[in-house]
PDB file of C-alpha atoms in Angstrom:
ATOM      1  CA  MET A  28      13.042  -6.221  30.618  1.00 91.00           C
ATOM      2  CA  LYS A  29      12.295  -8.566  27.710  1.00 97.00           C
ATOM      3  CA  LEU A  30       9.266  -9.020  25.441  1.00 98.00           C
ATOM      4  CA  ILE A  31       8.833 -11.778  22.857  1.00 98.00           C
ATOM      5  CA  MET A  32       7.373 -10.636  19.532  1.00 98.00           C
ATOM      6  CA  GLY A  33       5.571 -13.024  17.180  1.00 98.00           C
ATOM      7  CA  THR A  34       5.658 -12.563  13.419  1.00 97.00           C
ATOM      8  CA  ARG A  35       5.339 -14.436  10.165  1.00 94.00           C
ATOM      9  CA  GLY A  36       8.583 -15.298   8.430  1.00 93.00           C
ATOM     10  CA  SER A  37       8.169 -13.599   5.051  1.00 91.00           C
ATOM     11  CA  ALA A  38      10.599 -10.860   4.083  1.00 93.00           C
ATOM     12  CA  LEU A  39       7.883  -8.210   4.444  1.00 94.00           C
ATOM     13  CA  ALA A  40       6.600  -9.530   7.778  1.00 95.00           C
ATOM     14  CA  LEU A  41      10.122  -9.580   9.198  1.00 96.00           C
ATOM     15  CA  ALA A  42      10.975  -6.117   7.869  1.00 96.00           C
ATOM     16  CA  GLN A  43       7.934  -4.461   9.400  1.00 97.00           C
ATOM     17  CA  ALA A  44       8.131  -6.422  12.672  1.00 98.00           C
ATOM     18  CA  ARG A  45      11.799  -5.599  13.148  1.00 98.00           C
ATOM     19  CA  GLN A  46      11.186  -1.937  12.420  1.00 97.00           C
ATOM     20  CA  PHE A  47       8.445  -1.871  15.061  1.00 98.00           C
ATOM     21  CA  ALA A  48      10.724  -3.668  17.542  1.00 98.00           C
ATOM     22  CA  ARG A  49      13.439  -1.038  17.027  1.00 98.00           C
ATOM     23  CA  HIS A  50      10.953   1.775  17.614  1.00 98.00           C
ATOM     24  CA  LEU A  51       9.587   0.064  20.736  1.00 98.00           C
ATOM     25  CA  GLU A  52      13.072  -0.424  22.172  1.00 98.00           C
ATOM     26  CA  ALA A  53      13.918   3.220  21.423  1.00 98.00           C
ATOM     27  CA  ALA A  54      10.757   4.345  23.209  1.00 98.00           C
ATOM     28  CA  HIS A  55      11.653   2.283  26.310  1.00 98.00           C
ATOM     29  CA  PRO A  56      15.405   2.296  27.061  1.00 97.00           C
ATOM     30  CA  GLY A  57      16.422  -1.011  28.632  1.00 97.00           C
ATOM     31  CA  LEU A  58      13.692  -2.995  26.876  1.00 98.00           C
ATOM     32  CA  LYS A  59      14.823  -5.946  24.737  1.00 98.00           C
ATOM     33  CA  VAL A  60      12.475  -7.375  22.069  1.00 98.00           C
ATOM     34  CA  GLU A  61      13.144 -10.952  20.974  1.00 98.00           C
ATOM     35  CA  GLU A  62      11.697 -12.376  17.757  1.00 97.00           C
ATOM     36  CA  GLN A  63       9.654 -15.573  17.378  1.00 97.00           C
ATOM     37  CA  ILE A  64       8.869 -16.598  13.786  1.00 97.00           C
ATOM     38  CA  ILE A  65       5.582 -18.489  13.416  1.00 95.00           C
ATOM     39  CA  ARG A  66       4.539 -20.204  10.183  1.00 89.00           C
ATOM     40  CA  THR A  67       0.848 -19.758   9.436  1.00 81.00           C
ATOM     41  CA  THR A  68      -1.611 -21.715   7.315  1.00 75.00           C
ATOM     42  CA  GLY A  69      -1.455 -18.982   4.699  1.00 68.00           C
ATOM     43  CA  ASP A  70       2.316 -19.374   4.477  1.00 65.00           C
ATOM     44  CA  LYS A  71       2.061 -23.157   4.115  1.00 58.00           C
ATOM     45  CA  GLN A  72      -0.622 -23.119   1.397  1.00 55.00           C
ATOM     46  CA  GLN A  73       0.328 -20.542  -1.219  1.00 55.00           C
ATOM     47  CA  SER A  74      -1.126 -22.264  -4.273  1.00 53.00           C
ATOM     48  CA  ALA A  75      -4.841 -21.967  -3.425  1.00 52.00           C
ATOM     49  CA  PRO A  76      -7.037 -18.830  -3.348  1.00 52.00           C
ATOM     50  CA  LEU A  77      -7.542 -17.399   0.158  1.00 51.00           C
ATOM     51  CA  PRO A  78     -11.302 -18.163   0.386  1.00 52.00           C
ATOM     52  CA  ALA A  79     -10.540 -21.822  -0.332  1.00 48.00           C
ATOM     53  CA  ILE A  80      -8.163 -22.178   2.638  1.00 45.00           C
ATOM     54  CA  GLY A  81     -10.065 -20.167   5.227  1.00 49.00           C
ATOM     55  CA  GLY A  82      -9.909 -16.460   4.370  1.00 54.00           C
ATOM     56  CA  LYS A  83      -8.154 -13.705   6.299  1.00 58.00           C
ATOM     57  CA  GLY A  84      -7.574 -15.768   9.444  1.00 72.00           C
ATOM     58  CA  VAL A  85      -5.098 -18.046   7.656  1.00 78.00           C
ATOM     59  CA  PHE A  86      -2.355 -15.458   8.276  1.00 82.00           C
ATOM     60  CA  THR A  87      -3.104 -14.983  11.979  1.00 89.00           C
ATOM     61  CA  LEU A  88      -4.527 -18.166  13.550  1.00 90.00           C
ATOM     62  CA  GLU A  89      -1.262 -19.804  14.648  1.00 93.00           C
ATOM     63  CA  ILE A  90       0.183 -16.492  15.848  1.00 95.00           C
ATOM     64  CA  GLU A  91      -2.907 -15.762  17.933  1.00 95.00           C
ATOM     65  CA  ALA A  92      -2.713 -19.275  19.409  1.00 95.00           C
ATOM     66  CA  ALA A  93       0.865 -18.511  20.507  1.00 96.00           C
ATOM     67  CA  LEU A  94      -0.393 -15.299  22.135  1.00 96.00           C
ATOM     68  CA  HIS A  95      -3.117 -17.144  24.020  1.00 95.00           C
ATOM     69  CA  GLU A  96      -0.616 -19.741  25.221  1.00 96.00           C
ATOM     70  CA  GLY A  97       1.869 -17.127  26.423  1.00 96.00           C
ATOM     71  CA  VAL A  98       4.585 -18.234  23.982  1.00 97.00           C
ATOM     72  CA  ILE A  99       4.810 -14.636  22.736  1.00 98.00           C
ATOM     73  CA  ASP A 100       3.917 -11.317  24.400  1.00 98.00           C
ATOM     74  CA  PHE A 101       2.683  -9.476  21.323  1.00 98.00           C
ATOM     75  CA  ALA A 102       2.312  -9.999  17.575  1.00 98.00           C
ATOM     76  CA  VAL A 103       2.907  -7.748  14.586  1.00 98.00           C
ATOM     77  CA  HIS A 104       0.469  -8.197  11.685  1.00 96.00           C
ATOM     78  CA  SER A 105      -0.371  -6.374   8.492  1.00 95.00           C
ATOM     79  CA  LEU A 106      -3.670  -4.956   9.675  1.00 95.00           C
ATOM     80  CA  LYS A 107      -5.545  -5.860   6.495  1.00 92.00           C
ATOM     81  CA  ASP A 108      -4.850  -9.555   7.283  1.00 88.00           C
ATOM     82  CA  LEU A 109      -6.914  -9.437  10.490  1.00 91.00           C
ATOM     83  CA  PRO A 110     -10.490 -10.788  10.385  1.00 88.00           C
ATOM     84  CA  PRO A 111     -13.217  -8.268  11.363  1.00 87.00           C
ATOM     85  CA  GLU A 112     -13.469  -9.684  14.904  1.00 89.00           C
ATOM     86  CA  LEU A 113     -10.501 -10.471  17.140  1.00 93.00           C
ATOM     87  CA  PRO A 114     -10.499 -13.648  19.246  1.00 94.00           C
ATOM     88  CA  GLU A 115     -11.729 -13.311  22.815  1.00 95.00           C
ATOM     89  CA  GLY A 116      -9.000 -12.144  25.160  1.00 97.00           C
ATOM     90  CA  LEU A 117      -6.932 -10.383  22.480  1.00 97.00           C
ATOM     91  CA  ILE A 118      -6.784  -6.662  21.705  1.00 97.00           C
ATOM     92  CA  LEU A 119      -4.968  -4.231  19.420  1.00 98.00           C
ATOM     93  CA  GLY A 120      -2.444  -2.807  21.840  1.00 98.00           C
ATOM     94  CA  ALA A 121      -1.109  -0.349  19.277  1.00 98.00           C
ATOM     95  CA  ILE A 122      -1.774   0.827  15.733  1.00 98.00           C
ATOM     96  CA  PRO A 123       1.332   2.770  14.677  1.00 98.00           C
ATOM     97  CA  HIS A 124       1.325   5.638  12.190  1.00 98.00           C
ATOM     98  CA  ARG A 125       0.022   4.399   8.867  1.00 98.00           C
ATOM     99  CA  ALA A 126       2.121   4.158   5.716  1.00 97.00           C
ATOM    100  CA  ASN A 127       0.795   4.916   2.226  1.00 96.00           C
ATOM    101  CA  ALA A 128      -2.462   2.967   1.829  1.00 97.00           C
ATOM    102  CA  SER A 129      -2.627   2.933  -1.968  1.00 96.00           C
ATOM    103  CA  ASP A 130      -2.280   0.032  -4.387  1.00 96.00           C
ATOM    104  CA  VAL A 131       0.629   0.101  -6.837  1.00 94.00           C
ATOM    105  CA  PHE A 132       0.363  -1.000 -10.462  1.00 91.00           C
ATOM    106  CA  ILE A 133       3.639  -2.613 -11.564  1.00 91.00           C
ATOM    107  CA  LEU A 134       4.370  -3.157 -15.250  1.00 89.00           C
ATOM    108  CA  ARG A 135       6.542  -5.929 -16.685  1.00 84.00           C
ATOM    109  CA  ASN A 136       8.263  -3.366 -18.877  1.00 75.00           C
ATOM    110  CA  GLU A 137       8.532   0.388 -18.537  1.00 66.00           C
ATOM    111  CA  ILE A 138       6.035   2.186 -20.763  1.00 62.00           C
ATOM    112  CA  GLU A 139       6.966   5.814 -21.265  1.00 56.00           C
ATOM    113  CA  GLY A 140       4.248   8.223 -20.169  1.00 58.00           C
ATOM    114  CA  LEU A 141       2.039   5.522 -18.605  1.00 63.00           C
ATOM    115  CA  HIS A 142       0.405   6.892 -15.458  1.00 67.00           C
ATOM    116  CA  SER A 143      -3.049   5.288 -15.646  1.00 75.00           C
ATOM    117  CA  LEU A 144      -4.773   2.073 -16.650  1.00 85.00           C
ATOM    118  CA  ASP A 145      -5.963   3.702 -19.877  1.00 81.00           C
ATOM    119  CA  ALA A 146      -2.602   3.255 -21.588  1.00 74.00           C
ATOM    120  CA  LEU A 147      -2.541  -0.546 -21.176  1.00 84.00           C
ATOM    121  CA  PRO A 148      -3.134  -2.529 -24.363  1.00 87.00           C
ATOM    122  CA  PHE A 149      -6.537  -4.127 -24.930  1.00 93.00           C
ATOM    123  CA  GLY A 150      -6.819  -7.485 -23.158  1.00 95.00           C
ATOM    124  CA  ALA A 151      -3.702  -6.965 -21.040  1.00 93.00           C
ATOM    125  CA  ARG A 152      -2.950  -9.854 -18.646  1.00 95.00           C
ATOM    126  CA  ILE A 153      -2.947  -8.733 -14.998  1.00 95.00           C
ATOM    127  CA  GLY A 154      -1.951 -10.808 -11.957  1.00 95.00           C
ATOM    128  CA  THR A 155      -3.663 -10.433  -8.584  1.00 94.00           C
ATOM    129  CA  SER A 156      -4.993 -12.793  -5.916  1.00 87.00           C
ATOM    130  CA  SER A 157      -7.357 -10.153  -4.491  1.00 92.00           C
ATOM    131  CA  LEU A 158     -11.056 -10.211  -5.384  1.00 93.00           C
ATOM    132  CA  ARG A 159     -11.229  -6.523  -4.450  1.00 95.00           C
ATOM    133  CA  ARG A 160      -8.475  -5.625  -6.904  1.00 96.00           C
ATOM    134  CA  GLN A 161      -9.917  -7.900  -9.587  1.00 96.00           C
ATOM    135  CA  ALA A 162     -13.390  -6.370  -9.350  1.00 96.00           C
ATOM    136  CA  GLN A 163     -12.128  -2.783  -9.388  1.00 96.00           C
ATOM    137  CA  LEU A 164      -9.852  -3.462 -12.355  1.00 97.00           C
ATOM    138  CA  LEU A 165     -12.718  -4.965 -14.341  1.00 97.00           C
ATOM    139  CA  SER A 166     -15.002  -2.097 -13.342  1.00 96.00           C
ATOM    140  CA  LEU A 167     -12.513   0.337 -14.886  1.00 95.00           C
ATOM    141  CA  ARG A 168     -11.300  -1.896 -17.755  1.00 95.00           C
ATOM    142  CA  PRO A 169     -13.653  -4.828 -18.569  1.00 97.00           C
ATOM    143  CA  ASP A 170     -11.293  -6.032 -21.301  1.00 97.00           C
ATOM    144  CA  LEU A 171      -8.461  -6.917 -18.912  1.00 97.00           C
ATOM    145  CA  GLN A 172      -7.586 -10.587 -18.361  1.00 97.00           C
ATOM    146  CA  ILE A 173      -7.225 -11.169 -14.605  1.00 96.00           C
ATOM    147  CA  GLU A 174      -5.321 -14.221 -13.372  1.00 94.00           C
ATOM    148  CA  ASP A 175      -4.545 -15.386  -9.848  1.00 92.00           C
ATOM    149  CA  ILE A 176      -1.062 -14.812  -8.447  1.00 91.00           C
ATOM    150  CA  ARG A 177      -0.020 -15.591  -4.865  1.00 82.00           C
ATOM    151  CA  GLY A 178       3.183 -15.604  -2.852  1.00 84.00           C
ATOM    152  CA  ASN A 179       5.278 -13.005  -1.071  1.00 86.00           C
ATOM    153  CA  ILE A 180       6.293  -9.769  -2.777  1.00 90.00           C
ATOM    154  CA  ASP A 181       9.574 -11.129  -4.165  1.00 88.00           C
ATOM    155  CA  THR A 182       7.749 -14.165  -5.561  1.00 89.00           C
ATOM    156  CA  ARG A 183       5.094 -12.043  -7.254  1.00 92.00           C
ATOM    157  CA  LEU A 184       7.675  -9.717  -8.785  1.00 90.00           C
ATOM    158  CA  ARG A 185       9.517 -12.747 -10.158  1.00 90.00           C
ATOM    159  CA  LYS A 186       6.276 -14.215 -11.554  1.00 92.00           C
ATOM    160  CA  LEU A 187       5.555 -10.885 -13.253  1.00 90.00           C
ATOM    161  CA  ASP A 188       8.475 -11.590 -15.591  1.00 84.00           C
ATOM    162  CA  GLU A 189       8.558 -15.391 -15.641  1.00 89.00           C
ATOM    163  CA  GLN A 190       4.829 -15.894 -16.304  1.00 90.00           C
ATOM    164  CA  ASN A 191       4.515 -13.025 -18.786  1.00 86.00           C
ATOM    165  CA  PHE A 192       1.970 -10.917 -16.972  1.00 92.00           C
ATOM    166  CA  ASP A 193       1.642  -7.411 -18.393  1.00 90.00           C
ATOM    167  CA  ALA A 194       1.329  -6.085 -14.838  1.00 92.00           C
ATOM    168  CA  ILE A 195       0.605  -7.023 -11.230  1.00 94.00           C
ATOM    169  CA  ILE A 196      -0.810  -5.063  -8.284  1.00 95.00           C
ATOM    170  CA  LEU A 197       0.819  -4.815  -4.857  1.00 95.00           C
ATOM    171  CA  ALA A 198       0.467  -2.560  -1.825  1.00 95.00           C
ATOM    172  CA  HIS A 199       2.586   0.604  -1.816  1.00 95.00           C
ATOM    173  CA  ALA A 200       3.408   0.116   1.880  1.00 96.00           C
ATOM    174  CA  GLY A 201       4.901  -3.335   1.334  1.00 95.00           C
ATOM    175  CA  LEU A 202       7.205  -2.123  -1.420  1.00 94.00           C
ATOM    176  CA  GLU A 203       8.342   0.792   0.737  1.00 94.00           C
ATOM    177  CA  ARG A 204       9.023  -1.390   3.786  1.00 94.00           C
ATOM    178  CA  LEU A 205      11.177  -3.707   1.678  1.00 94.00           C
ATOM    179  CA  GLY A 206      13.009  -0.804   0.025  1.00 91.00           C
ATOM    180  CA  LEU A 207      11.826  -1.861  -3.443  1.00 90.00           C
ATOM    181  CA  ARG A 208       9.873   1.171  -4.599  1.00 82.00           C
ATOM    182  CA  GLU A 209      12.852   3.055  -6.045  1.00 77.00           C
ATOM    183  CA  ALA A 210      14.237  -0.060  -7.725  1.00 73.00           C
ATOM    184  CA  ILE A 211      11.112  -0.399  -9.890  1.00 80.00           C
ATOM    185  CA  SER A 212      10.114   3.279  -9.996  1.00 75.00           C
ATOM    186  CA  GLY A 213      10.079   3.453 -13.792  1.00 75.00           C
ATOM    187  CA  ARG A 214       7.614   0.560 -14.004  1.00 84.00           C
ATOM    188  CA  CYS A 215       5.003   1.502 -11.403  1.00 84.00           C
ATOM    189  CA  PHE A 216       2.445   4.096 -10.372  1.00 88.00           C
ATOM    190  CA  ASP A 217       0.002   4.495  -7.483  1.00 91.00           C
ATOM    191  CA  LEU A 218      -3.661   3.910  -8.215  1.00 92.00           C
ATOM    192  CA  ASP A 219      -5.999   6.732  -7.167  1.00 92.00           C
ATOM    193  CA  GLN A 220      -7.468   5.806  -3.769  1.00 93.00           C
ATOM    194  CA  ASN A 221     -10.758   7.520  -4.631  1.00 90.00           C
ATOM    195  CA  LEU A 222     -11.299   5.446  -7.783  1.00 91.00           C
ATOM    196  CA  PHE A 223      -9.448   2.308  -6.648  1.00 96.00           C
ATOM    197  CA  VAL A 224     -10.329   1.928  -2.976  1.00 98.00           C
ATOM    198  CA  PRO A 225      -7.789   0.097  -0.755  1.00 97.00           C
ATOM    199  CA  ALA A 226      -8.585  -2.804   1.551  1.00 96.00           C
ATOM    200  CA  PRO A 227      -9.702  -1.897   5.086  1.00 96.00           C
ATOM    201  CA  GLY A 228      -6.536  -1.393   7.127  1.00 97.00           C
ATOM    202  CA  GLN A 229      -4.164  -1.350   4.146  1.00 97.00           C
ATOM    203  CA  GLY A 230      -0.851   0.327   4.913  1.00 97.00           C
ATOM    204  CA  ALA A 231      -1.281  -0.036   8.685  1.00 98.00           C
ATOM    205  CA  LEU A 232       0.212  -2.446  11.217  1.00 98.00           C
ATOM    206  CA  ALA A 233      -1.733  -4.183  13.973  1.00 98.00           C
ATOM    207  CA  ILE A 234       0.092  -4.874  17.227  1.00 98.00           C
ATOM    208  CA  GLU A 235      -1.943  -7.556  18.982  1.00 98.00           C
ATOM    209  CA  ALA A 236      -1.585  -8.526  22.646  1.00 98.00           C
ATOM    210  CA  ARG A 237      -3.501 -10.188  25.470  1.00 98.00           C
ATOM    211  CA  ASN A 238      -6.173  -7.973  26.996  1.00 98.00           C
ATOM    212  CA  ALA A 239      -5.101  -9.026  30.507  1.00 97.00           C
ATOM    213  CA  ASP A 240      -1.406  -8.232  29.966  1.00 98.00           C
ATOM    214  CA  LYS A 241      -1.518  -4.668  31.226  1.00 98.00           C
ATOM    215  CA  GLN A 242       2.261  -4.258  31.425  1.00 98.00           C
ATOM    216  CA  THR A 243       2.787  -5.122  27.751  1.00 98.00           C
ATOM    217  CA  LEU A 244      -0.181  -2.984  26.719  1.00 98.00           C
ATOM    218  CA  GLN A 245       1.266   0.003  28.574  1.00 98.00           C
ATOM    219  CA  LEU A 246       4.576  -0.392  26.739  1.00 98.00           C
ATOM    220  CA  LEU A 247       2.882  -0.800  23.344  1.00 98.00           C
ATOM    221  CA  SER A 248       0.623   2.228  23.843  1.00 98.00           C
ATOM    222  CA  LYS A 249       3.621   4.541  23.455  1.00 98.00           C
ATOM    223  CA  LEU A 250       3.610   3.802  19.701  1.00 98.00           C
ATOM    224  CA  ASP A 251      -0.145   4.053  19.155  1.00 98.00           C
ATOM    225  CA  ASP A 252      -1.188   6.724  16.627  1.00 98.00           C
ATOM    226  CA  ALA A 253      -4.581   8.262  17.430  1.00 96.00           C
ATOM    227  CA  LEU A 254      -5.370   9.433  13.876  1.00 97.00           C
ATOM    228  CA  THR A 255      -4.506   6.067  12.345  1.00 98.00           C
ATOM    229  CA  ARG A 256      -6.563   4.267  14.999  1.00 98.00           C
ATOM    230  CA  ALA A 257      -9.579   6.449  14.126  1.00 98.00           C
ATOM    231  CA  GLU A 258      -9.175   5.631  10.423  1.00 98.00           C
ATOM    232  CA  ILE A 259      -8.903   1.920  11.127  1.00 98.00           C
ATOM    233  CA  SER A 260     -11.874   1.998  13.492  1.00 98.00           C
ATOM    234  CA  ALA A 261     -14.076   3.523  10.788  1.00 98.00           C
ATOM    235  CA  GLU A 262     -12.915   1.103   8.087  1.00 97.00           C
ATOM    236  CA  ARG A 263     -13.209  -2.034  10.210  1.00 96.00           C
ATOM    237  CA  THR A 264     -16.572  -0.948  11.627  1.00 97.00           C
ATOM    238  CA  ALA A 265     -17.902  -0.722   8.067  1.00 97.00           C
ATOM    239  CA  MET A 266     -16.431  -4.156   7.282  1.00 95.00           C
ATOM    240  CA  ARG A 267     -18.021  -5.701  10.396  1.00 94.00           C
ATOM    241  CA  ALA A 268     -21.391  -4.033   9.771  1.00 95.00           C
ATOM    242  CA  LEU A 269     -21.410  -5.450   6.250  1.00 94.00           C
ATOM    243  CA  ASN A 270     -20.386  -8.884   7.576  1.00 88.00           C
ATOM    244  CA  ALA A 271     -17.755  -8.869   4.854  1.00 80.00           C
ATOM    245  CA  GLY A 272     -15.089 -11.527   4.514  1.00 71.00           C
ATOM    246  CA  CYS A 273     -12.269 -12.269   2.092  1.00 68.00           C
ATOM    247  CA  SER A 274     -14.779 -13.377  -0.569  1.00 75.00           C
ATOM    248  CA  THR A 275     -16.299  -9.876  -0.640  1.00 84.00           C
ATOM    249  CA  PRO A 276     -14.877  -7.373  -3.157  1.00 93.00           C
ATOM    250  CA  LEU A 277     -14.849  -4.556  -0.582  1.00 95.00           C
ATOM    251  CA  GLY A 278     -12.690  -1.467  -0.318  1.00 97.00           C
ATOM    252  CA  ALA A 279     -12.786   1.040   2.556  1.00 97.00           C
ATOM    253  CA  ARG A 280     -10.582   4.042   3.252  1.00 98.00           C
ATOM    254  CA  ALA A 281     -10.783   6.677   5.965  1.00 98.00           C
ATOM    255  CA  VAL A 282      -8.611   9.790   6.222  1.00 98.00           C
ATOM    256  CA  ALA A 283      -8.340  11.572   9.576  1.00 97.00           C
ATOM    257  CA  SER A 284      -7.186  15.091  10.298  1.00 91.00           C
ATOM    258  CA  GLU A 285      -6.992  16.825  13.656  1.00 86.00           C
ATOM    259  CA  ASN A 286     -10.762  17.095  14.117  1.00 90.00           C
ATOM    260  CA  ALA A 287     -12.359  15.510  11.048  1.00 97.00           C
ATOM    261  CA  LEU A 288     -12.758  12.061   9.522  1.00 98.00           C
ATOM    262  CA  HIS A 289     -13.726  11.204   5.946  1.00 98.00           C
ATOM    263  CA  LEU A 290     -14.717   7.609   5.121  1.00 98.00           C
ATOM    264  CA  TRP A 291     -15.554   6.109   1.755  1.00 98.00           C
ATOM    265  CA  ALA A 292     -16.205   2.502   0.775  1.00 98.00           C
ATOM    266  CA  VAL A 293     -17.158   0.398  -2.217  1.00 97.00           C
ATOM    267  CA  VAL A 294     -18.665  -3.061  -2.793  1.00 96.00           C
ATOM    268  CA  LEU A 295     -18.558  -4.645  -6.236  1.00 96.00           C
ATOM    269  CA  SER A 296     -19.593  -7.775  -8.057  1.00 94.00           C
ATOM    270  CA  PRO A 297     -16.596 -10.016  -8.854  1.00 92.00           C
ATOM    271  CA  ASP A 298     -16.867  -9.158 -12.556  1.00 94.00           C
ATOM    272  CA  GLY A 299     -16.874  -5.424 -11.786  1.00 95.00           C
ATOM    273  CA  LYS A 300     -20.138  -4.814 -13.640  1.00 95.00           C
ATOM    274  CA  GLN A 301     -21.972  -3.679 -10.500  1.00 95.00           C
ATOM    275  CA  ARG A 302     -20.516  -1.135  -8.091  1.00 96.00           C
ATOM    276  CA  VAL A 303     -22.031   0.431  -4.973  1.00 97.00           C
ATOM    277  CA  PHE A 304     -20.208   3.387  -3.397  1.00 97.00           C
ATOM    278  CA  ALA A 305     -20.875   5.413  -0.240  1.00 97.00           C
ATOM    279  CA  GLU A 306     -19.071   8.049   1.804  1.00 97.00           C
ATOM    280  CA  ALA A 307     -19.562  10.179   4.909  1.00 97.00           C
ATOM    281  CA  ARG A 308     -17.756  12.866   6.892  1.00 97.00           C
ATOM    282  CA  GLY A 309     -17.808  13.546  10.613  1.00 97.00           C
ATOM    283  CA  LEU A 310     -15.754  14.316  13.683  1.00 97.00           C
ATOM    284  CA  ILE A 311     -12.653  12.361  14.635  1.00 95.00           C
ATOM    285  CA  ASP A 312     -14.431  10.702  17.584  1.00 95.00           C
ATOM    286  CA  GLU A 313     -17.321   9.505  15.377  1.00 96.00           C
ATOM    287  CA  ALA A 314     -15.389   6.712  13.658  1.00 97.00           C
ATOM    288  CA  VAL A 315     -17.788   3.947  14.689  1.00 97.00           C
ATOM    289  CA  VAL A 316     -20.860   6.013  13.778  1.00 97.00           C
ATOM    290  CA  LEU A 317     -19.365   6.822  10.369  1.00 98.00           C
ATOM    291  CA  GLY A 318     -18.494   3.194   9.717  1.00 98.00           C
ATOM    292  CA  GLU A 319     -21.984   2.018  10.583  1.00 98.00           C
ATOM    293  CA  GLY A 320     -23.561   4.805   8.533  1.00 98.00           C
ATOM    294  CA  VAL A 321     -21.528   4.062   5.406  1.00 98.00           C
ATOM    295  CA  ALA A 322     -22.347   0.352   5.734  1.00 97.00           C
ATOM    296  CA  ARG A 323     -26.063   1.193   5.935  1.00 97.00           C
ATOM    297  CA  GLN A 324     -25.796   3.336   2.805  1.00 97.00           C
ATOM    298  CA  LEU A 325     -24.108   0.497   0.946  1.00 97.00           C
ATOM    299  CA  LEU A 326     -26.717  -2.032   2.068  1.00 96.00           C
ATOM    300  CA  ASP A 327     -29.569   0.307   1.190  1.00 95.00           C
ATOM    301  CA  ASP A 328     -28.113   0.681  -2.311  1.00 94.00           C
ATOM    302  CA  GLY A 329     -27.866  -3.050  -2.972  1.00 93.00           C
ATOM    303  CA  ALA A 330     -24.531  -4.173  -1.507  1.00 92.00           C
ATOM    304  CA  ALA A 331     -26.138  -7.163   0.248  1.00 88.00           C
ATOM    305  CA  ASP A 332     -27.091  -8.778  -3.060  1.00 86.00           C
ATOM    306  CA  LEU A 333     -23.596  -8.241  -4.446  1.00 86.00           C
ATOM    307  CA  MET A 334     -22.035  -9.887  -1.375  1.00 81.00           C
ATOM    308  CA  ILE A 335     -24.403 -12.873  -1.530  1.00 73.00           C
ATOM    309  CA  ASN A 336     -23.512 -13.405  -5.189  1.00 68.00           C
ATOM    310  CA  SER A 337     -19.799 -13.041  -4.408  1.00 63.00           C
ATOM    311  CA  MET A 338     -19.963 -15.729  -1.691  1.00 58.00           C
ATOM    312  CA  ALA A 339     -21.978 -18.023  -3.961  1.00 52.00           C
ATOM    313  CA  ASN A 340     -19.338 -17.720  -6.692  1.00 59.00           C
ATOM    314  CA  SER A 341     -16.270 -18.026  -4.423  1.00 54.00           C
TER     315      SER A 341
END
């Protein structure tokens, strides 16, 4: 039996898609997964900020069109790239076990003993294309100079040196999947997920398929991780309830254990001067309730005004 897998063509997208394909083939002896590389709007337009070219959907639109048309049987995405609502007829057939969800701070040069933002020099120049990362950096260190940097991981690491940034921020999971973490270990550290909240879905993969394709969904379900799915459900429920898009400096992180689920989230102003935080704990099967509850707390504490101002300034 053969399935056709759709993926973006970046080094990270290919690494994580091919790893998933190997695991799927191992779970179903006799299955062959073929690869179809699809170039998305986000890949074609790497010079402009994401809100200016359409937000999160710019990394998924063409791939989802190929799914609808039957060109591919399933797609592998970085889950944080998915908009809050999936297109009609498509479903997450599997959410595999999540990798490390934290953000990684990468220095241009190794600084002995540096394990927090506090040791950076005053006015340090930091590269990131994420409004969430920008706002949280400025909330912790208002003196930092934040400048936009886009491109795949290799491109951003090259720009770190060529454009004289003091540091950049990337996702831990991406570095691990490309085998780069050890190569730059002396120049990086993980940011505390409680103080520096990741993007909803960060570190997780989304395996998207057609809702009507029951055979493919049955095969994909073998690699679905129940705890990760509960975490993602809570985080994305909060994002949907807030009606948050890529112009919203929003972080959300849920951690699931066998019976319990802890969710926390933050909304900030782009300049980091205003910060609204909320958290809740519940049972593992209360992911949607927790997500809605945390969103209500954030809105009650003023998150709506911060999001309106963020959209007006984007």
